[in-house]
Amino acid sequence: CPAEEVDHMPCEDPRRNSQLSRDMNFYRERHCPPPEETPLCLIPPPDGYRIPVTWPESLHKIWHSNMPHNKIAERKGHQGWMKEEGQYFIFPGGGTMFPDGAVPYIEKLGQYIPFSGGVLRTALDMGCGVASFGGFLLKEDILTLSFAPRDSHKSQIQFALERGIPALVAMLGTRRLPFPAHSFDLMHCSRCLIPFTAYNGTYFTEVDRLLRPGGYLVISGPPVQWAKQDKEWADLQAVARALCYELIVVDGNTVIWKKPSGDSCLPNQNEFGLDLCSEEDDSSVAWYFNLKNCVSRMPLVGEYAVGSIPNWPERLTIPPARVSPMKNGKDVFDADTRRWARRVTYYKNSLGLKLGTTAVRNIMDMNAFFGGFAAALSSDPVWVMNVVPARKPLTLSVIFDRGLIGLYHDWCEPFSTYPRTYDFLHVTSISSIKDKSGMNRCNLVDLMVEMDRILRPEGTAVIRDSPEAIKKLERVARAIRWSVKVHDPERESNGGEKILVATKT
C-alpha cells in the first residue's frame, strides 16, 4: 500500500466516516467499506520501524520511530500521559484525572474496591487514553480491556497496544459494545465524557448490561461534583438509584457504585421511564445491534455474581454456569481445556514457537470457542484477545466467566485495531470463521491480507485446519511474503489436521 496508509484502519477511516451522521456519535463507530473498495495491498511499516520493546519494559517506554505521533505527548504531557525522551516515548503512568500516576489512583480506589485476592478479574476501561489504568492494574491480576475511539488524540489505542496493554478501537455511540451481558467485574471511566444519562439513560443501561451483578462502577471526572454540571451530576445519581446501585463513596470527583447481586429492583417509578427489557431480548447479542433503552434481565442459570463465582485463578478451569445451556456443556468444556493444554505443550516443545518468551506479548485467538488456547497460556507473560464469530453458539460469555477477555467479530470485515498490533495470531479452522451466509463478501485472500495488517513484522501466525485448506492457505501465505512451514499435529490429535506456522517477514 502507499506509505501514507501506514496506520490505516479500514473500518475507522476518518476520510469516509466524517461524512456520516453525527447523531449519537454514529460517525465515530465502525463503518466498513465494501470489499470492492478495499485495495488489496500490504501495509508497510513506518520508516525506521524497530521490533517493539519487550514486556514488561514496554509498559514504561516504546520506540518513538514505531509511531512518531507527538500530538498526545505535547497536549497531555503535563498530565503524565507520555513524553518524548531521546529515541523513546516514556509513559509515567498518568492520566487526566490521575496526573500523579495510576498507581496512587488505584491505591485510593483500593480503599473501597477489593482489588486483591482474585474477587475481581475482568475490567473495562471506557475512553482509556493510553491505557495506563489497565496497564497498572495488571499487577493485581486484574485483566482490563481498554477502549477509545479513533479521535483527535491520534493513536491512543495504538500506543496502548504497543505498550502490551489489551485495547481496541471502539465508540459507545448507537450500538451495543461487542461483548456479551454481565462480562466485566469492574467498569471504569476516567474523564471518558460518555453522557451516561443522555437519551433517557441509554448509555447507563449499556454499562449495566455489561457489568456483572455485584460488580463495581467507577466514574472519575465530569459530571461528578464538577463545576457547572450540577444537573448532570444529579441525573447520574438518579439513574444509578433507579437501578438500585449501592453508592459506596463519593471522593472528590470520583464516585464508586456497586451493582446489586440479585434480581433487578425494576419495575419502579423512575424519571427516566426505565423498565426491564422484554423476555425475548437476548442481552448477549451485540454485533451491529442497536442500543436499547431498557434494563437487561438477569439470566436464571446458576450463581454468577461477583463473590458467588469462584475467585481467580480457580475460575479459569471450573465450568461456569453459562456452559450448561449447551448440550453436555460441562463435559465439552473440560475436554476442551485438556485438549488445549496438550496442544500448547506441543506448540512450545515440538514446533519451537516463542510462546512463553519475551518475543510474544499480544496474542489473538481468532476463533476462540471457550478460550481453551488462552487458558493454556495463563501462566505466560502474555494476554489473549479471544475473538468469537458473531453468531450462535455465543460462547463468549463463558470466556469472560473464566476470567479471560475477548469480543465478537465477523471475519468478513477488518478488525478494529491498528496495523502491527499483535505478535501472534492463532486460528483453528479458518474456513469455519467466515460467515456462511455471504461467501461472496468473504474471501480467503482478503482475510489473510487483514491478518498481515494486524501482525507485527517478525510476528507469527499459526493456523490449524484440514490438509486441503492448509494447501490453499500456504499458497496465499507465500503470496503475502510470509515464510511458511507445515507441520503434523500432536499425536493425540484426531481428524487429520495440519498446522501451518508462518512468520511475517
Short mmCIF file of C-alpha atoms in Angstrom, two decimals:
data_model
loop_
_atom_site.label_atom_id
_atom_site.label_comp_id
_atom_site.label_asym_id
_atom_site.label_seq_id
_atom_site.Cartn_x
_atom_site.Cartn_y
_atom_site.Cartn_z
CA CYS A 1 0.00 0.00 0.00
CA PRO A 2 1.14 3.62 -0.30
CA ALA A 3 3.33 4.86 2.57
CA GLU A 4 0.62 7.22 3.86
CA GLU A 5 -1.59 4.19 4.69
CA VAL A 6 0.90 3.22 7.40
CA ASP A 7 -1.71 3.47 10.21
CA HIS A 8 -4.78 2.62 8.14
CA MET A 9 -7.85 1.06 9.77
CA PRO A 10 -10.39 0.27 7.04
CA CYS A 11 -13.50 0.49 9.28
CA GLU A 12 -12.35 3.58 11.20
CA ASP A 13 -11.26 5.74 8.31
CA PRO A 14 -11.97 9.43 9.06
CA ARG A 15 -11.92 10.22 5.32
CA ARG A 16 -15.01 8.04 4.81
CA ASN A 17 -16.69 8.29 8.18
CA SER A 18 -16.62 12.06 8.64
CA GLN A 19 -19.42 12.31 6.06
CA LEU A 20 -21.79 10.23 8.24
CA SER A 21 -24.36 11.40 10.80
CA ARG A 22 -23.02 12.95 13.98
CA ASP A 23 -26.13 11.97 15.91
CA MET A 24 -25.13 9.86 18.97
CA ASN A 25 -21.58 9.81 17.53
CA PHE A 26 -22.64 7.41 14.77
CA TYR A 27 -19.79 8.65 12.56
CA ARG A 28 -17.19 7.51 15.12
CA GLU A 29 -18.40 3.90 15.20
CA ARG A 30 -17.28 1.07 12.89
CA HIS A 31 -18.26 1.59 9.24
CA CYS A 32 -16.53 -0.81 6.89
CA PRO A 33 -16.05 -0.17 3.17
CA PRO A 34 -17.46 -2.78 0.77
CA PRO A 35 -14.74 -5.27 -0.27
CA GLU A 36 -14.57 -3.85 -3.81
CA GLU A 37 -13.48 -0.51 -2.31
CA THR A 38 -10.72 -2.09 -0.22
CA PRO A 39 -7.42 -2.12 -2.09
CA LEU A 40 -5.68 -5.50 -1.91
CA CYS A 41 -2.27 -4.39 -0.69
CA LEU A 42 0.05 -4.92 2.27
CA ILE A 43 0.52 -2.04 4.71
CA PRO A 44 4.17 -1.07 5.09
CA PRO A 45 5.74 -0.24 8.48
CA PRO A 46 6.90 3.37 9.01
CA ASP A 47 10.48 4.35 8.18
CA GLY A 48 12.81 3.40 11.00
CA TYR A 49 10.42 0.74 12.40
CA ARG A 50 12.06 -1.48 15.02
CA ILE A 51 10.94 -4.69 16.72
CA PRO A 52 8.95 -3.38 19.72
CA VAL A 53 10.39 -3.01 23.22
CA THR A 54 9.51 -6.23 25.08
CA TRP A 55 7.18 -6.63 28.07
CA PRO A 56 7.32 -5.57 30.92
CA GLU A 57 9.68 -2.75 29.91
CA SER A 58 7.18 -1.71 27.22
CA LEU A 59 4.70 -0.63 29.90
CA HIS A 60 7.05 2.29 30.58
CA LYS A 61 8.64 3.01 27.18
CA ILE A 62 8.27 2.31 23.43
CA TRP A 63 10.26 3.25 20.32
CA HIS A 64 9.33 6.72 19.07
CA SER A 65 10.02 5.68 15.45
CA ASN A 66 7.31 2.95 15.55
CA MET A 67 4.55 5.55 15.85
CA PRO A 68 6.08 9.02 15.54
CA HIS A 69 2.91 10.85 16.63
CA ASN A 70 3.75 13.64 19.07
CA LYS A 71 0.28 15.14 19.46
CA ILE A 72 -0.64 13.35 22.72
CA ALA A 73 2.79 13.94 24.27
CA GLU A 74 2.50 17.65 23.51
CA ARG A 75 -1.10 18.03 24.67
CA LYS A 76 -1.14 15.66 27.60
CA GLY A 77 2.48 15.61 28.76
CA HIS A 78 1.68 17.85 31.74
CA GLN A 79 -0.87 15.25 32.89
CA GLY A 80 1.73 12.49 32.85
CA TRP A 81 0.25 10.56 29.90
CA MET A 82 3.50 10.29 27.94
CA LYS A 83 6.54 12.28 26.88
CA GLU A 84 9.24 12.09 24.25
CA GLU A 85 12.72 11.24 25.53
CA GLY A 86 15.51 10.54 23.02
CA GLN A 87 14.56 7.52 20.90
CA TYR A 88 11.62 6.66 23.16
CA PHE A 89 8.19 7.71 24.26
CA ILE A 90 8.12 7.38 28.07
CA PHE A 91 4.89 6.61 29.97
CA PRO A 92 4.99 7.92 33.54
CA GLY A 93 1.56 6.31 34.15
CA GLY A 94 -0.53 9.47 34.46
CA GLY A 95 -3.97 10.33 33.15
CA THR A 96 -6.18 13.40 33.08
CA MET A 97 -7.81 12.51 36.43
CA PHE A 98 -4.62 10.99 37.88
CA PRO A 99 -1.73 13.24 36.78
CA ASP A 100 0.38 11.83 39.67
CA GLY A 101 0.13 8.37 38.14
CA ALA A 102 -2.18 5.37 38.00
CA VAL A 103 -0.57 3.64 41.00
CA PRO A 104 -1.66 6.13 43.72
CA TYR A 105 -5.05 6.43 41.97
CA ILE A 106 -5.53 2.64 42.04
CA GLU A 107 -4.41 2.59 45.69
CA LYS A 108 -7.06 5.21 46.51
CA LEU A 109 -9.79 3.19 44.75
CA GLY A 110 -8.47 0.10 46.56
CA GLN A 111 -9.72 1.52 49.87
CA TYR A 112 -13.26 0.81 48.61
CA ILE A 113 -12.87 -1.91 45.96
CA PRO A 114 -11.39 -5.39 46.63
CA PHE A 115 -8.59 -5.34 44.03
CA SER A 116 -6.54 -8.12 45.62
CA GLY A 117 -7.44 -11.73 46.35
CA GLY A 118 -8.93 -12.64 42.97
CA VAL A 119 -12.51 -11.46 43.68
CA LEU A 120 -12.34 -9.16 40.63
CA ARG A 121 -10.69 -10.25 37.41
CA THR A 122 -12.19 -8.69 34.25
CA ALA A 123 -12.42 -4.90 33.80
CA LEU A 124 -13.46 -2.50 31.04
CA ASP A 125 -11.83 0.94 30.84
CA MET A 126 -14.02 3.26 28.77
CA GLY A 127 -12.31 6.13 26.94
CA CYS A 128 -8.95 4.96 28.20
CA GLY A 129 -6.33 7.33 26.76
CA VAL A 130 -3.03 5.43 26.54
CA ALA A 131 -4.45 2.77 28.95
CA SER A 132 -2.22 3.32 31.97
CA PHE A 133 -5.10 2.43 34.32
CA GLY A 134 -5.39 -1.06 32.77
CA GLY A 135 -1.61 -1.39 32.49
CA PHE A 136 -1.02 -0.82 36.19
CA LEU A 137 -4.00 -2.96 37.31
CA LEU A 138 -2.25 -5.99 35.80
CA LYS A 139 -0.05 -6.35 38.86
CA GLU A 140 -3.25 -7.05 40.84
CA ASP A 141 -4.03 -9.88 38.36
CA ILE A 142 -6.96 -7.85 37.03
CA LEU A 143 -7.24 -8.06 33.25
CA THR A 144 -8.56 -4.81 31.80
CA LEU A 145 -9.77 -4.35 28.25
CA SER A 146 -9.39 -0.66 27.35
CA PHE A 147 -11.19 1.09 24.51
CA ALA A 148 -11.36 4.52 22.93
CA PRO A 149 -12.50 5.82 19.55
CA ARG A 150 -10.16 6.89 16.80
CA ASP A 151 -10.39 10.58 17.59
CA SER A 152 -8.49 13.81 17.97
CA HIS A 153 -5.89 12.14 20.22
CA LYS A 154 -4.39 10.31 17.29
CA SER A 155 -3.36 6.75 18.05
CA GLN A 156 -4.11 6.40 21.78
CA ILE A 157 -5.09 2.73 21.24
CA GLN A 158 -2.04 2.20 19.05
CA PHE A 159 0.15 3.40 21.94
CA ALA A 160 -1.71 1.14 24.40
CA LEU A 161 -1.15 -1.97 22.26
CA GLU A 162 2.49 -1.06 21.56
CA ARG A 163 2.92 -0.97 25.35
CA GLY A 164 1.48 -4.51 25.58
CA ILE A 165 -1.83 -3.50 27.19
CA PRO A 166 -5.12 -5.09 25.97
CA ALA A 167 -7.02 -2.47 23.95
CA LEU A 168 -9.27 -1.93 20.95
CA VAL A 169 -10.76 0.92 18.95
CA ALA A 170 -14.45 1.33 19.81
CA MET A 171 -17.04 4.01 20.44
CA LEU A 172 -20.14 3.95 22.61
CA GLY A 173 -22.48 5.54 20.08
CA THR A 174 -25.64 3.99 18.64
CA ARG A 175 -24.89 0.28 19.12
CA ARG A 176 -24.11 -2.18 21.87
CA LEU A 177 -20.41 -2.69 22.50
CA PRO A 178 -19.31 -6.08 21.07
CA PHE A 179 -19.41 -8.00 24.37
CA PRO A 180 -21.95 -10.33 25.98
CA ALA A 181 -24.04 -9.36 29.01
CA HIS A 182 -22.56 -9.37 32.51
CA SER A 183 -18.95 -9.74 31.33
CA PHE A 184 -16.99 -7.26 33.44
CA ASP A 185 -16.43 -7.34 37.21
CA LEU A 186 -15.31 -3.70 37.17
CA MET A 187 -16.09 -0.84 34.78
CA HIS A 188 -14.10 2.37 34.85
CA CYS A 189 -14.46 5.80 33.24
CA SER A 190 -11.88 8.45 33.96
CA ARG A 191 -12.96 11.59 32.17
CA CYS A 192 -14.33 9.38 29.39
CA LEU A 193 -17.02 12.05 28.74
CA ILE A 194 -19.70 9.45 27.92
CA PRO A 195 -23.04 11.21 28.57
CA PHE A 196 -24.40 8.35 30.71
CA THR A 197 -27.80 9.94 31.35
CA ALA A 198 -28.46 11.18 27.79
CA TYR A 199 -31.27 9.61 25.74
CA ASN A 200 -33.13 8.68 28.97
CA GLY A 201 -30.17 6.86 30.48
CA THR A 202 -29.48 4.66 27.42
CA TYR A 203 -25.69 4.69 27.91
CA PHE A 204 -26.03 3.87 31.60
CA THR A 205 -28.21 0.86 30.73
CA GLU A 206 -25.49 -0.33 28.33
CA VAL A 207 -22.95 -0.11 31.16
CA ASP A 208 -25.43 -2.04 33.32
CA ARG A 209 -25.80 -4.71 30.61
CA LEU A 210 -22.05 -5.29 30.61
CA LEU A 211 -21.43 -5.11 34.37
CA ARG A 212 -21.59 -8.39 36.28
CA PRO A 213 -24.09 -8.42 39.17
CA GLY A 214 -22.19 -7.39 42.30
CA GLY A 215 -19.61 -5.59 40.13
CA TYR A 216 -18.21 -2.10 40.63
CA LEU A 217 -18.66 1.04 38.51
CA VAL A 218 -16.12 3.88 38.90
CA ILE A 219 -16.63 7.29 37.29
CA SER A 220 -13.95 9.98 37.74
CA GLY A 221 -14.23 13.48 36.34
CA PRO A 222 -17.24 15.31 34.93
CA PRO A 223 -20.01 15.40 35.99
CA VAL A 224 -19.02 14.10 39.45
CA GLN A 225 -19.13 17.14 41.80
CA TRP A 226 -17.98 19.18 38.80
CA ALA A 227 -18.40 22.95 38.47
CA LYS A 228 -21.45 23.95 36.40
CA GLN A 229 -22.58 20.32 36.00
CA ASP A 230 -24.96 20.09 38.96
CA LYS A 231 -27.88 18.90 36.85
CA GLU A 232 -25.83 16.21 35.04
CA TRP A 233 -24.45 15.01 38.38
CA ALA A 234 -27.94 14.89 39.91
CA ASP A 235 -29.21 12.93 36.88
CA LEU A 236 -26.32 10.46 37.09
CA GLN A 237 -27.10 9.76 40.76
CA ALA A 238 -30.81 9.44 39.92
CA VAL A 239 -30.27 6.82 37.20
CA ALA A 240 -27.97 4.80 39.49
CA ARG A 241 -30.67 4.95 42.21
CA ALA A 242 -33.34 3.84 39.72
CA LEU A 243 -31.28 0.68 39.11
CA CYS A 244 -30.70 0.27 42.89
CA TYR A 245 -26.92 0.62 42.65
CA GLU A 246 -25.34 0.94 46.09
CA LEU A 247 -23.37 4.18 46.48
CA ILE A 248 -20.03 3.15 48.00
CA VAL A 249 -18.34 6.56 48.09
CA VAL A 250 -18.08 9.99 46.51
CA ASP A 251 -14.48 11.10 46.95
CA GLY A 252 -13.73 14.46 45.31
CA ASN A 253 -14.51 13.99 41.60
CA THR A 254 -14.71 10.18 41.84
CA VAL A 255 -17.83 8.11 42.50
CA ILE A 256 -17.96 4.34 43.10
CA TRP A 257 -21.14 2.30 42.84
CA LYS A 258 -21.79 -1.42 43.35
CA LYS A 259 -24.39 -3.13 41.19
CA PRO A 260 -26.93 -5.26 43.10
CA SER A 261 -26.18 -9.00 43.07
CA GLY A 262 -29.75 -10.21 42.98
CA ASP A 263 -32.83 -9.53 40.93
CA SER A 264 -33.37 -6.11 39.45
CA CYS A 265 -35.47 -3.70 41.51
CA LEU A 266 -37.41 -2.73 38.39
CA PRO A 267 -40.15 -2.02 37.60
CA ASN A 268 -40.21 1.09 39.78
CA GLN A 269 -41.27 4.68 39.34
CA ASN A 270 -38.24 6.48 37.87
CA GLU A 271 -37.92 9.72 35.96
CA PHE A 272 -36.15 8.03 33.03
CA GLY A 273 -39.03 5.67 32.24
CA LEU A 274 -36.61 2.73 32.55
CA ASP A 275 -38.02 -0.78 32.67
CA LEU A 276 -36.77 -4.32 32.13
CA CYS A 277 -36.17 -5.50 28.56
CA SER A 278 -38.72 -7.97 27.21
CA GLU A 279 -38.34 -11.70 27.91
CA GLU A 280 -37.43 -12.18 24.21
CA ASP A 281 -34.42 -9.83 24.40
CA ASP A 282 -31.12 -11.71 24.24
CA SER A 283 -28.88 -9.35 26.17
CA SER A 284 -25.72 -11.10 24.91
CA VAL A 285 -26.34 -10.40 21.21
CA ALA A 286 -24.05 -7.47 20.46
CA TRP A 287 -22.76 -7.35 16.90
CA TYR A 288 -24.13 -4.33 14.99
CA PHE A 289 -27.01 -4.40 17.48
CA ASN A 290 -28.63 -1.04 18.27
CA LEU A 291 -28.71 0.13 21.87
CA LYS A 292 -31.98 -0.47 23.71
CA ASN A 293 -33.39 1.88 26.30
CA CYS A 294 -34.24 -0.92 28.73
CA VAL A 295 -32.50 -2.83 31.50
CA SER A 296 -31.16 -6.31 30.74
CA ARG A 297 -32.64 -9.15 32.75
CA MET A 298 -30.56 -11.44 34.92
CA PRO A 299 -30.36 -14.94 33.46
CA LEU A 300 -31.82 -17.62 35.70
CA VAL A 301 -28.89 -20.04 35.46
CA GLY A 302 -26.57 -20.52 38.38
CA GLU A 303 -24.63 -18.19 40.58
CA TYR A 304 -22.53 -15.82 38.59
CA ALA A 305 -22.45 -12.61 40.60
CA VAL A 306 -19.13 -11.18 41.84
CA GLY A 307 -18.46 -13.01 45.11
CA SER A 308 -20.50 -16.07 44.04
CA ILE A 309 -18.37 -17.14 41.11
CA PRO A 310 -15.04 -18.73 42.05
CA ASN A 311 -12.14 -16.32 42.59
CA TRP A 312 -9.30 -16.02 40.11
CA PRO A 313 -7.41 -18.24 39.24
CA GLU A 314 -9.84 -21.04 40.21
CA ARG A 315 -12.49 -19.66 37.87
CA LEU A 316 -10.23 -20.35 34.87
CA THR A 317 -10.77 -24.12 34.96
CA ILE A 318 -14.15 -24.57 36.68
CA PRO A 319 -17.00 -24.91 34.12
CA PRO A 320 -19.14 -21.78 34.60
CA ALA A 321 -22.93 -21.84 34.84
CA ARG A 322 -23.21 -20.36 31.35
CA VAL A 323 -21.94 -23.56 29.68
CA SER A 324 -24.99 -25.50 30.87
CA PRO A 325 -27.41 -24.45 28.09
CA MET A 326 -25.08 -26.22 25.62
CA LYS A 327 -25.52 -29.94 25.11
CA ASN A 328 -23.10 -31.73 27.51
CA GLY A 329 -21.66 -28.27 28.14
CA LYS A 330 -19.56 -29.15 31.21
CA ASP A 331 -18.00 -32.21 29.54
CA VAL A 332 -17.25 -30.29 26.34
CA PHE A 333 -15.66 -27.53 28.45
CA ASP A 334 -13.43 -29.92 30.42
CA ALA A 335 -12.38 -31.81 27.27
CA ASP A 336 -11.58 -28.52 25.51
CA THR A 337 -9.44 -27.34 28.46
CA ARG A 338 -7.44 -30.60 28.47
CA ARG A 339 -7.04 -30.63 24.68
CA TRP A 340 -5.59 -27.11 24.60
CA ALA A 341 -3.19 -27.79 27.47
CA ARG A 342 -1.82 -30.70 25.36
CA ARG A 343 -1.70 -28.66 22.16
CA VAL A 344 0.10 -25.69 23.71
CA THR A 345 2.73 -28.00 25.22
CA TYR A 346 3.25 -29.44 21.72
CA TYR A 347 3.43 -25.93 20.19
CA LYS A 348 6.19 -24.96 22.63
CA ASN A 349 8.19 -28.18 22.73
CA SER A 350 7.92 -29.51 19.19
CA LEU A 351 7.11 -26.55 16.92
CA GLY A 352 9.60 -24.20 18.58
CA LEU A 353 7.04 -21.38 18.86
CA LYS A 354 8.16 -18.46 21.00
CA LEU A 355 5.16 -18.70 23.35
CA GLY A 356 6.31 -18.07 26.91
CA THR A 357 9.29 -15.94 25.83
CA THR A 358 9.57 -12.14 25.81
CA ALA A 359 9.17 -12.17 22.00
CA VAL A 360 5.40 -12.67 22.36
CA ARG A 361 3.08 -10.40 24.36
CA ASN A 362 -0.09 -9.54 22.38
CA ILE A 363 -1.92 -12.65 21.14
CA MET A 364 -5.18 -13.04 19.26
CA ASP A 365 -7.18 -16.26 19.05
CA MET A 366 -9.36 -15.61 16.01
CA ASN A 367 -11.79 -18.49 16.69
CA ALA A 368 -11.67 -18.91 20.43
CA PHE A 369 -14.74 -21.09 21.29
CA PHE A 370 -14.36 -21.47 25.12
CA GLY A 371 -10.96 -19.75 25.32
CA GLY A 372 -9.07 -23.02 25.88
CA PHE A 373 -5.98 -21.81 23.99
CA ALA A 374 -5.80 -18.66 26.14
CA ALA A 375 -6.38 -20.66 29.33
CA ALA A 376 -3.42 -22.90 28.49
CA LEU A 377 -1.21 -19.78 28.29
CA SER A 378 -2.38 -18.24 31.55
CA SER A 379 0.97 -18.59 33.33
CA ASP A 380 2.91 -16.97 30.44
CA PRO A 381 3.62 -13.19 30.32
CA VAL A 382 1.01 -12.72 27.56
CA TRP A 383 -2.59 -11.63 27.15
CA VAL A 384 -5.01 -13.06 24.60
CA MET A 385 -7.80 -11.30 22.71
CA ASN A 386 -10.36 -14.11 22.32
CA VAL A 387 -12.47 -13.47 19.22
CA VAL A 388 -15.76 -15.33 18.84
CA PRO A 389 -17.54 -15.21 15.47
CA ALA A 390 -20.70 -13.17 15.93
CA ARG A 391 -23.25 -15.96 15.56
CA LYS A 392 -24.58 -18.88 17.60
CA PRO A 393 -23.42 -20.53 19.74
CA LEU A 394 -22.36 -17.39 21.58
CA THR A 395 -19.62 -18.86 23.76
CA LEU A 396 -18.00 -15.53 24.61
CA SER A 397 -19.83 -15.23 27.96
CA VAL A 398 -18.08 -18.44 29.06
CA ILE A 399 -14.71 -16.85 28.17
CA PHE A 400 -15.47 -13.86 30.42
CA ASP A 401 -16.76 -16.12 33.21
CA ARG A 402 -13.37 -17.87 33.14
CA GLY A 403 -11.65 -14.53 33.75
CA LEU A 404 -10.45 -14.05 30.17
CA ILE A 405 -11.34 -11.26 27.72
CA GLY A 406 -12.46 -11.04 24.11
CA LEU A 407 -15.11 -9.73 21.72
CA TYR A 408 -17.48 -10.65 18.93
CA HIS A 409 -16.28 -10.15 15.38
CA ASP A 410 -17.22 -11.19 11.84
CA TRP A 411 -14.02 -12.03 9.95
CA CYS A 412 -15.59 -10.99 6.65
CA GLU A 413 -14.71 -7.49 7.88
CA PRO A 414 -11.50 -5.84 9.08
CA PHE A 415 -10.82 -5.87 12.83
CA SER A 416 -10.92 -2.68 14.96
CA THR A 417 -7.22 -2.36 15.60
CA TYR A 418 -4.25 -0.50 14.15
CA PRO A 419 -1.70 -2.17 11.89
CA ARG A 420 1.19 -4.04 13.60
CA THR A 421 -0.51 -4.52 16.95
CA TYR A 422 -0.28 -8.29 17.62
CA ASP A 423 2.76 -10.57 17.96
CA PHE A 424 0.91 -13.83 17.44
CA LEU A 425 -2.31 -14.81 15.62
CA HIS A 426 -3.86 -18.21 16.20
CA VAL A 427 -6.79 -19.69 14.32
CA THR A 428 -8.41 -23.11 14.35
CA SER A 429 -10.44 -23.96 11.25
CA ILE A 430 -10.16 -20.79 9.20
CA SER A 431 -12.97 -21.86 6.88
CA SER A 432 -15.48 -22.00 9.74
CA ILE A 433 -14.93 -18.39 10.86
CA LYS A 434 -16.13 -16.93 7.59
CA ASP A 435 -19.83 -16.11 7.58
CA LYS A 436 -21.63 -18.89 5.69
CA SER A 437 -24.46 -16.62 4.57
CA GLY A 438 -22.47 -14.36 2.28
CA MET A 439 -19.49 -16.21 0.85
CA ASN A 440 -19.22 -13.64 -1.93
CA ARG A 441 -18.20 -10.96 0.59
CA CYS A 442 -15.81 -13.33 2.28
CA ASN A 443 -12.59 -14.13 0.55
CA LEU A 444 -9.64 -16.03 1.99
CA VAL A 445 -7.14 -13.64 0.40
CA ASP A 446 -8.88 -10.62 1.99
CA LEU A 447 -8.80 -12.38 5.36
CA MET A 448 -5.08 -13.17 5.17
CA VAL A 449 -4.23 -9.64 3.99
CA GLU A 450 -6.12 -8.42 7.08
CA MET A 451 -4.13 -10.84 9.26
CA ASP A 452 -0.97 -9.36 7.74
CA ARG A 453 -2.18 -5.85 8.63
CA ILE A 454 -2.73 -6.85 12.28
CA LEU A 455 0.53 -8.77 12.67
CA ARG A 456 3.82 -7.14 13.64
CA PRO A 457 6.88 -7.70 11.44
CA GLU A 458 8.52 -10.97 12.56
CA GLY A 459 5.20 -11.94 14.17
CA THR A 460 3.81 -15.48 13.95
CA ALA A 461 0.54 -16.87 12.60
CA VAL A 462 -0.49 -20.43 13.49
CA ILE A 463 -3.39 -21.98 11.57
CA ARG A 464 -4.84 -25.45 12.25
CA ASP A 465 -7.04 -26.84 9.51
CA SER A 466 -7.68 -29.72 7.13
CA PRO A 467 -4.83 -30.65 4.75
CA GLU A 468 -6.85 -29.28 1.78
CA ALA A 469 -7.40 -25.91 3.48
CA ILE A 470 -3.75 -25.71 4.57
CA LYS A 471 -2.61 -26.26 0.98
CA LYS A 472 -4.68 -23.28 -0.15
CA LEU A 473 -3.53 -21.16 2.80
CA GLU A 474 0.10 -21.98 2.09
CA ARG A 475 -0.20 -20.52 -1.41
CA VAL A 476 -1.77 -17.29 -0.11
CA ALA A 477 0.76 -17.03 2.74
CA ARG A 478 3.66 -17.12 0.29
CA ALA A 479 1.92 -14.54 -1.91
CA ILE A 480 1.80 -12.10 1.04
CA ARG A 481 5.51 -12.76 1.67
CA TRP A 482 5.21 -14.85 4.82
CA SER A 483 7.76 -17.59 5.37
CA VAL A 484 5.85 -20.85 5.90
CA LYS A 485 6.29 -24.30 7.41
CA VAL A 486 3.61 -27.00 7.59
CA HIS A 487 3.68 -29.46 10.50
CA ASP A 488 1.80 -32.57 11.57
CA PRO A 489 -0.29 -32.10 14.71
CA GLU A 490 0.37 -33.65 18.14
CA ARG A 491 -0.07 -37.42 18.32
CA GLU A 492 -3.37 -37.37 20.24
CA SER A 493 -4.99 -35.21 17.57
CA ASN A 494 -7.78 -36.89 15.62
CA GLY A 495 -9.33 -35.70 12.40
CA GLY A 496 -6.29 -35.36 10.15
CA GLU A 497 -5.42 -31.71 10.69
CA LYS A 498 -2.24 -29.96 9.62
CA ILE A 499 -0.65 -26.94 11.32
CA LEU A 500 0.68 -24.04 9.28
CA VAL A 501 3.24 -21.88 11.05
CA ALA A 502 4.03 -18.63 9.26
CA THR A 503 6.28 -15.67 10.03
CA LYS A 504 5.64 -12.21 8.66
CA THR A 505 8.93 -11.12 7.12
#
